């Protein structure tokens, strides 16, 4: 099962769950308790957002991603994993703030 957590530097960041092992961009990460049902629900929520060229749609996708990343942070173990998830969350959150006109220079 796969999910895109966000776009960093023009590249998608992919979370995978295979046989209970979580990886982000191919690197195993200690995120405990994540289930296929969690990923299915996340992907379903993303898929329910209409796909079009409206910047609001992408901002909505990023807000859903931010909420999911916040949930993952609560399941993460270790500073490195938390730092990686926080970095992704910062990028996704910035994109939402930019859409809202609240991103500082």
Short mmCIF file of N, CA and C in Angstrom, two decimals:
data_model
loop_
_atom_site.label_atom_id
_atom_site.label_comp_id
_atom_site.label_asym_id
_atom_site.label_seq_id
_atom_site.Cartn_x
_atom_site.Cartn_y
_atom_site.Cartn_z
N UNK A 1 0.85 -1.16 0.00
CA UNK A 1 0.00 0.00 0.00
C UNK A 1 0.89 1.23 0.00
N UNK A 2 0.55 2.24 -0.83
CA UNK A 2 1.35 3.45 -0.97
C UNK A 2 0.48 4.68 -0.81
N UNK A 3 1.14 5.78 -0.44
CA UNK A 3 0.47 7.07 -0.36
C UNK A 3 1.51 8.17 -0.57
N UNK A 4 1.10 9.24 -1.23
CA UNK A 4 1.97 10.39 -1.42
C UNK A 4 1.76 11.35 -0.25
N UNK A 5 2.85 11.62 0.48
CA UNK A 5 2.77 12.50 1.65
C UNK A 5 2.92 13.97 1.28
N UNK A 6 3.42 14.24 0.11
CA UNK A 6 3.62 15.61 -0.32
C UNK A 6 4.63 15.68 -1.44
N UNK A 7 4.85 16.89 -1.92
CA UNK A 7 5.82 17.13 -2.98
C UNK A 7 6.92 18.01 -2.40
N UNK A 8 8.14 17.49 -2.40
CA UNK A 8 9.30 18.24 -1.91
C UNK A 8 10.29 18.39 -3.05
N UNK A 9 10.66 19.63 -3.32
CA UNK A 9 11.63 19.93 -4.37
C UNK A 9 11.22 19.30 -5.70
N UNK A 10 9.92 19.33 -5.98
CA UNK A 10 9.38 18.82 -7.24
C UNK A 10 9.21 17.32 -7.32
N UNK A 11 9.52 16.61 -6.28
CA UNK A 11 9.42 15.14 -6.27
C UNK A 11 8.42 14.67 -5.22
N UNK A 12 7.60 13.67 -5.56
CA UNK A 12 6.67 13.14 -4.55
C UNK A 12 7.41 12.37 -3.46
N UNK A 13 6.92 12.51 -2.24
CA UNK A 13 7.43 11.74 -1.10
C UNK A 13 6.43 10.61 -0.87
N UNK A 14 6.89 9.39 -1.06
CA UNK A 14 6.00 8.23 -1.02
C UNK A 14 6.19 7.43 0.27
N UNK A 15 5.08 7.24 0.97
CA UNK A 15 5.04 6.37 2.14
C UNK A 15 4.51 5.02 1.68
N UNK A 16 5.17 3.96 2.09
CA UNK A 16 4.73 2.61 1.75
C UNK A 16 4.58 1.79 3.03
N UNK A 17 3.60 0.92 3.02
CA UNK A 17 3.40 -0.03 4.11
C UNK A 17 3.33 -1.41 3.49
N UNK A 18 4.32 -2.23 3.84
CA UNK A 18 4.39 -3.57 3.27
C UNK A 18 4.74 -4.55 4.39
N UNK A 19 3.84 -5.48 4.65
CA UNK A 19 4.03 -6.48 5.71
C UNK A 19 4.33 -5.82 7.06
N UNK A 20 3.65 -4.72 7.34
CA UNK A 20 3.79 -4.05 8.62
C UNK A 20 5.00 -3.13 8.73
N UNK A 21 5.81 -3.06 7.67
CA UNK A 21 7.00 -2.20 7.68
C UNK A 21 6.69 -0.93 6.91
N UNK A 22 6.92 0.20 7.58
CA UNK A 22 6.67 1.51 6.98
C UNK A 22 7.97 2.04 6.39
N UNK A 23 7.89 2.55 5.17
CA UNK A 23 9.06 3.20 4.58
C UNK A 23 8.63 4.50 3.92
N UNK A 24 9.54 5.43 3.90
CA UNK A 24 9.34 6.70 3.22
C UNK A 24 10.46 6.82 2.20
N UNK A 25 10.06 6.91 0.94
CA UNK A 25 11.02 6.96 -0.17
C UNK A 25 12.03 5.82 -0.09
N UNK A 26 11.54 4.64 0.26
CA UNK A 26 12.37 3.44 0.27
C UNK A 26 13.18 3.21 1.53
N UNK A 27 13.12 4.13 2.47
CA UNK A 27 13.89 3.99 3.71
C UNK A 27 12.94 3.61 4.86
N UNK A 28 13.22 2.50 5.52
CA UNK A 28 12.36 2.05 6.62
C UNK A 28 12.33 3.10 7.73
N UNK A 29 11.14 3.34 8.26
CA UNK A 29 10.95 4.34 9.31
C UNK A 29 10.17 3.72 10.47
N UNK A 30 10.55 4.06 11.71
CA UNK A 30 9.86 3.51 12.88
C UNK A 30 8.56 4.26 13.19
N UNK A 31 7.54 3.94 12.43
CA UNK A 31 6.20 4.51 12.66
C UNK A 31 5.34 3.33 13.10
N UNK A 32 4.93 3.36 14.35
CA UNK A 32 4.26 2.21 14.95
C UNK A 32 2.74 2.33 14.85
N UNK A 33 2.10 1.22 14.56
CA UNK A 33 0.64 1.15 14.59
C UNK A 33 -0.06 1.59 13.32
N UNK A 34 0.69 1.94 12.27
CA UNK A 34 0.06 2.33 11.01
C UNK A 34 -0.50 1.08 10.33
N UNK A 35 -1.73 1.17 9.86
CA UNK A 35 -2.39 0.02 9.25
C UNK A 35 -2.76 0.32 7.80
N UNK A 36 -3.06 -0.75 7.08
CA UNK A 36 -3.57 -0.59 5.72
C UNK A 36 -4.85 0.24 5.73
N UNK A 37 -5.68 0.05 6.73
CA UNK A 37 -6.94 0.81 6.82
C UNK A 37 -6.66 2.31 6.94
N UNK A 38 -5.60 2.68 7.68
CA UNK A 38 -5.22 4.09 7.80
C UNK A 38 -4.86 4.66 6.43
N UNK A 39 -4.07 3.91 5.68
CA UNK A 39 -3.65 4.37 4.35
C UNK A 39 -4.80 4.41 3.37
N UNK A 40 -5.67 3.43 3.46
CA UNK A 40 -6.85 3.42 2.59
C UNK A 40 -7.72 4.64 2.87
N UNK A 41 -7.95 4.92 4.14
CA UNK A 41 -8.77 6.08 4.50
C UNK A 41 -8.12 7.38 4.02
N UNK A 42 -6.80 7.50 4.18
CA UNK A 42 -6.07 8.68 3.73
C UNK A 42 -6.18 8.82 2.20
N UNK A 43 -5.90 7.75 1.48
CA UNK A 43 -5.99 7.80 0.02
C UNK A 43 -7.42 8.10 -0.44
N UNK A 44 -8.41 7.54 0.23
CA UNK A 44 -9.81 7.82 -0.13
C UNK A 44 -10.15 9.29 0.07
N UNK A 45 -9.63 9.87 1.16
CA UNK A 45 -9.89 11.28 1.43
C UNK A 45 -9.25 12.17 0.35
N UNK A 46 -8.05 11.81 -0.06
CA UNK A 46 -7.37 12.56 -1.13
C UNK A 46 -8.13 12.39 -2.45
N UNK A 47 -8.53 11.17 -2.76
CA UNK A 47 -9.24 10.90 -4.02
C UNK A 47 -10.60 11.59 -4.09
N UNK A 48 -11.20 11.86 -2.95
CA UNK A 48 -12.52 12.51 -2.92
C UNK A 48 -12.45 14.00 -3.30
N UNK A 49 -11.27 14.56 -3.29
CA UNK A 49 -11.09 15.97 -3.64
C UNK A 49 -11.07 16.08 -5.16
N UNK A 50 -11.92 16.94 -5.72
CA UNK A 50 -11.96 17.08 -7.19
C UNK A 50 -10.59 17.50 -7.74
N UNK A 51 -10.18 16.85 -8.82
CA UNK A 51 -8.91 17.17 -9.47
C UNK A 51 -9.16 18.19 -10.57
N UNK A 52 -8.55 19.36 -10.42
CA UNK A 52 -8.64 20.39 -11.46
C UNK A 52 -7.47 21.34 -11.27
N UNK A 53 -7.43 22.39 -12.08
CA UNK A 53 -6.33 23.34 -12.03
C UNK A 53 -6.51 24.41 -10.96
N UNK A 54 -7.59 24.35 -10.21
CA UNK A 54 -7.85 25.33 -9.18
C UNK A 54 -6.83 25.17 -8.05
N UNK A 55 -6.11 26.25 -7.71
CA UNK A 55 -5.13 26.16 -6.62
C UNK A 55 -5.77 25.75 -5.29
N UNK A 56 -7.06 26.02 -5.13
CA UNK A 56 -7.75 25.63 -3.91
C UNK A 56 -7.81 24.12 -3.74
N UNK A 57 -7.92 23.40 -4.84
CA UNK A 57 -7.94 21.93 -4.76
C UNK A 57 -6.62 21.40 -4.23
N UNK A 58 -5.51 21.94 -4.74
CA UNK A 58 -4.20 21.50 -4.28
C UNK A 58 -3.99 21.89 -2.82
N UNK A 59 -4.48 23.05 -2.43
CA UNK A 59 -4.37 23.47 -1.02
C UNK A 59 -5.17 22.53 -0.12
N UNK A 60 -6.33 22.09 -0.59
CA UNK A 60 -7.14 21.15 0.18
C UNK A 60 -6.43 19.81 0.30
N UNK A 61 -5.83 19.34 -0.79
CA UNK A 61 -5.05 18.10 -0.75
C UNK A 61 -3.92 18.24 0.28
N UNK A 62 -3.23 19.37 0.24
CA UNK A 62 -2.12 19.57 1.19
C UNK A 62 -2.61 19.68 2.63
N UNK A 63 -3.79 20.20 2.84
CA UNK A 63 -4.31 20.26 4.21
C UNK A 63 -4.64 18.86 4.72
N UNK A 64 -5.14 18.00 3.86
CA UNK A 64 -5.40 16.60 4.25
C UNK A 64 -4.08 15.90 4.54
N UNK A 65 -3.10 16.17 3.70
CA UNK A 65 -1.76 15.58 3.93
C UNK A 65 -1.19 16.05 5.26
N UNK A 66 -1.35 17.33 5.56
CA UNK A 66 -0.82 17.88 6.82
C UNK A 66 -1.46 17.18 8.02
N UNK A 67 -2.77 16.97 7.97
CA UNK A 67 -3.45 16.29 9.07
C UNK A 67 -2.94 14.85 9.22
N UNK A 68 -2.71 14.18 8.11
CA UNK A 68 -2.20 12.81 8.16
C UNK A 68 -0.77 12.78 8.70
N UNK A 69 0.04 13.73 8.27
CA UNK A 69 1.41 13.81 8.78
C UNK A 69 1.43 14.07 10.28
N UNK A 70 0.51 14.90 10.77
CA UNK A 70 0.41 15.14 12.21
C UNK A 70 0.08 13.85 12.95
N UNK A 71 -0.81 13.05 12.35
CA UNK A 71 -1.14 11.74 12.95
C UNK A 71 0.09 10.84 12.97
N UNK A 72 0.85 10.84 11.86
CA UNK A 72 2.05 10.01 11.80
C UNK A 72 3.08 10.45 12.83
N UNK A 73 3.18 11.74 13.07
CA UNK A 73 4.12 12.22 14.08
C UNK A 73 3.82 11.63 15.46
N UNK A 74 2.54 11.44 15.74
CA UNK A 74 2.15 10.84 17.01
C UNK A 74 2.47 9.36 17.10
N UNK A 75 2.77 8.74 15.97
CA UNK A 75 3.08 7.31 15.92
C UNK A 75 4.58 7.06 15.71
N UNK A 76 5.32 8.11 15.45
CA UNK A 76 6.74 7.99 15.11
C UNK A 76 7.60 7.77 16.35
N UNK A 77 8.67 7.03 16.15
CA UNK A 77 9.62 6.75 17.22
C UNK A 77 11.00 7.22 16.76
N UNK A 78 11.66 7.99 17.61
CA UNK A 78 13.02 8.41 17.30
C UNK A 78 13.10 9.78 16.66
N UNK A 79 14.17 10.47 16.99
CA UNK A 79 14.37 11.83 16.52
C UNK A 79 14.48 11.93 15.00
N UNK A 80 15.19 11.00 14.37
CA UNK A 80 15.38 11.06 12.92
C UNK A 80 14.05 10.94 12.18
N UNK A 81 13.21 10.03 12.60
CA UNK A 81 11.91 9.84 11.96
C UNK A 81 11.03 11.07 12.19
N UNK A 82 11.04 11.56 13.41
CA UNK A 82 10.24 12.75 13.73
C UNK A 82 10.74 13.95 12.92
N UNK A 83 12.05 14.09 12.79
CA UNK A 83 12.60 15.18 11.99
C UNK A 83 12.19 15.08 10.52
N UNK A 84 12.22 13.87 9.98
CA UNK A 84 11.85 13.67 8.58
C UNK A 84 10.37 14.02 8.37
N UNK A 85 9.50 13.53 9.23
CA UNK A 85 8.08 13.83 9.11
C UNK A 85 7.80 15.31 9.31
N UNK A 86 8.51 15.94 10.26
CA UNK A 86 8.34 17.37 10.50
C UNK A 86 8.77 18.19 9.29
N UNK A 87 9.83 17.77 8.65
CA UNK A 87 10.32 18.46 7.45
C UNK A 87 9.26 18.39 6.34
N UNK A 88 8.70 17.22 6.13
CA UNK A 88 7.65 17.07 5.12
C UNK A 88 6.44 17.92 5.49
N UNK A 89 6.04 17.86 6.75
CA UNK A 89 4.90 18.65 7.22
C UNK A 89 5.14 20.14 7.02
N UNK A 90 6.34 20.60 7.29
CA UNK A 90 6.66 22.02 7.10
C UNK A 90 6.42 22.44 5.65
N UNK A 91 6.86 21.61 4.70
CA UNK A 91 6.66 21.93 3.28
C UNK A 91 5.19 21.94 2.89
N UNK A 92 4.47 20.93 3.33
CA UNK A 92 3.05 20.83 3.00
C UNK A 92 2.27 21.99 3.62
N UNK A 93 2.57 22.29 4.87
CA UNK A 93 1.90 23.39 5.57
C UNK A 93 2.21 24.73 4.91
N UNK A 94 3.45 24.92 4.49
CA UNK A 94 3.83 26.16 3.80
C UNK A 94 3.00 26.35 2.53
N UNK A 95 2.77 25.27 1.79
CA UNK A 95 1.98 25.37 0.55
C UNK A 95 0.55 25.80 0.85
N UNK A 96 -0.01 25.33 1.95
CA UNK A 96 -1.36 25.75 2.35
C UNK A 96 -1.34 27.23 2.74
N UNK A 97 -0.34 27.62 3.53
CA UNK A 97 -0.23 29.02 3.94
C UNK A 97 -0.04 29.94 2.74
N UNK A 98 0.73 29.49 1.77
CA UNK A 98 0.95 30.28 0.56
C UNK A 98 -0.37 30.51 -0.17
N UNK A 99 -1.18 29.46 -0.28
CA UNK A 99 -2.49 29.60 -0.93
C UNK A 99 -3.37 30.59 -0.16
N UNK A 100 -3.30 30.55 1.15
CA UNK A 100 -4.12 31.43 1.99
C UNK A 100 -3.56 32.86 2.04
N UNK A 101 -2.39 33.08 1.46
CA UNK A 101 -1.79 34.39 1.49
C UNK A 101 -1.14 34.72 2.81
N UNK A 102 -0.83 33.72 3.60
CA UNK A 102 -0.27 33.94 4.92
C UNK A 102 1.20 33.55 5.03
N UNK A 103 1.82 33.18 3.92
CA UNK A 103 3.22 32.77 3.96
C UNK A 103 4.10 34.01 3.89
N UNK A 104 5.00 34.14 4.83
CA UNK A 104 5.92 35.27 4.85
C UNK A 104 7.02 35.07 3.82
N UNK A 105 7.67 36.14 3.48
CA UNK A 105 8.76 36.07 2.50
C UNK A 105 9.97 35.42 3.10
#
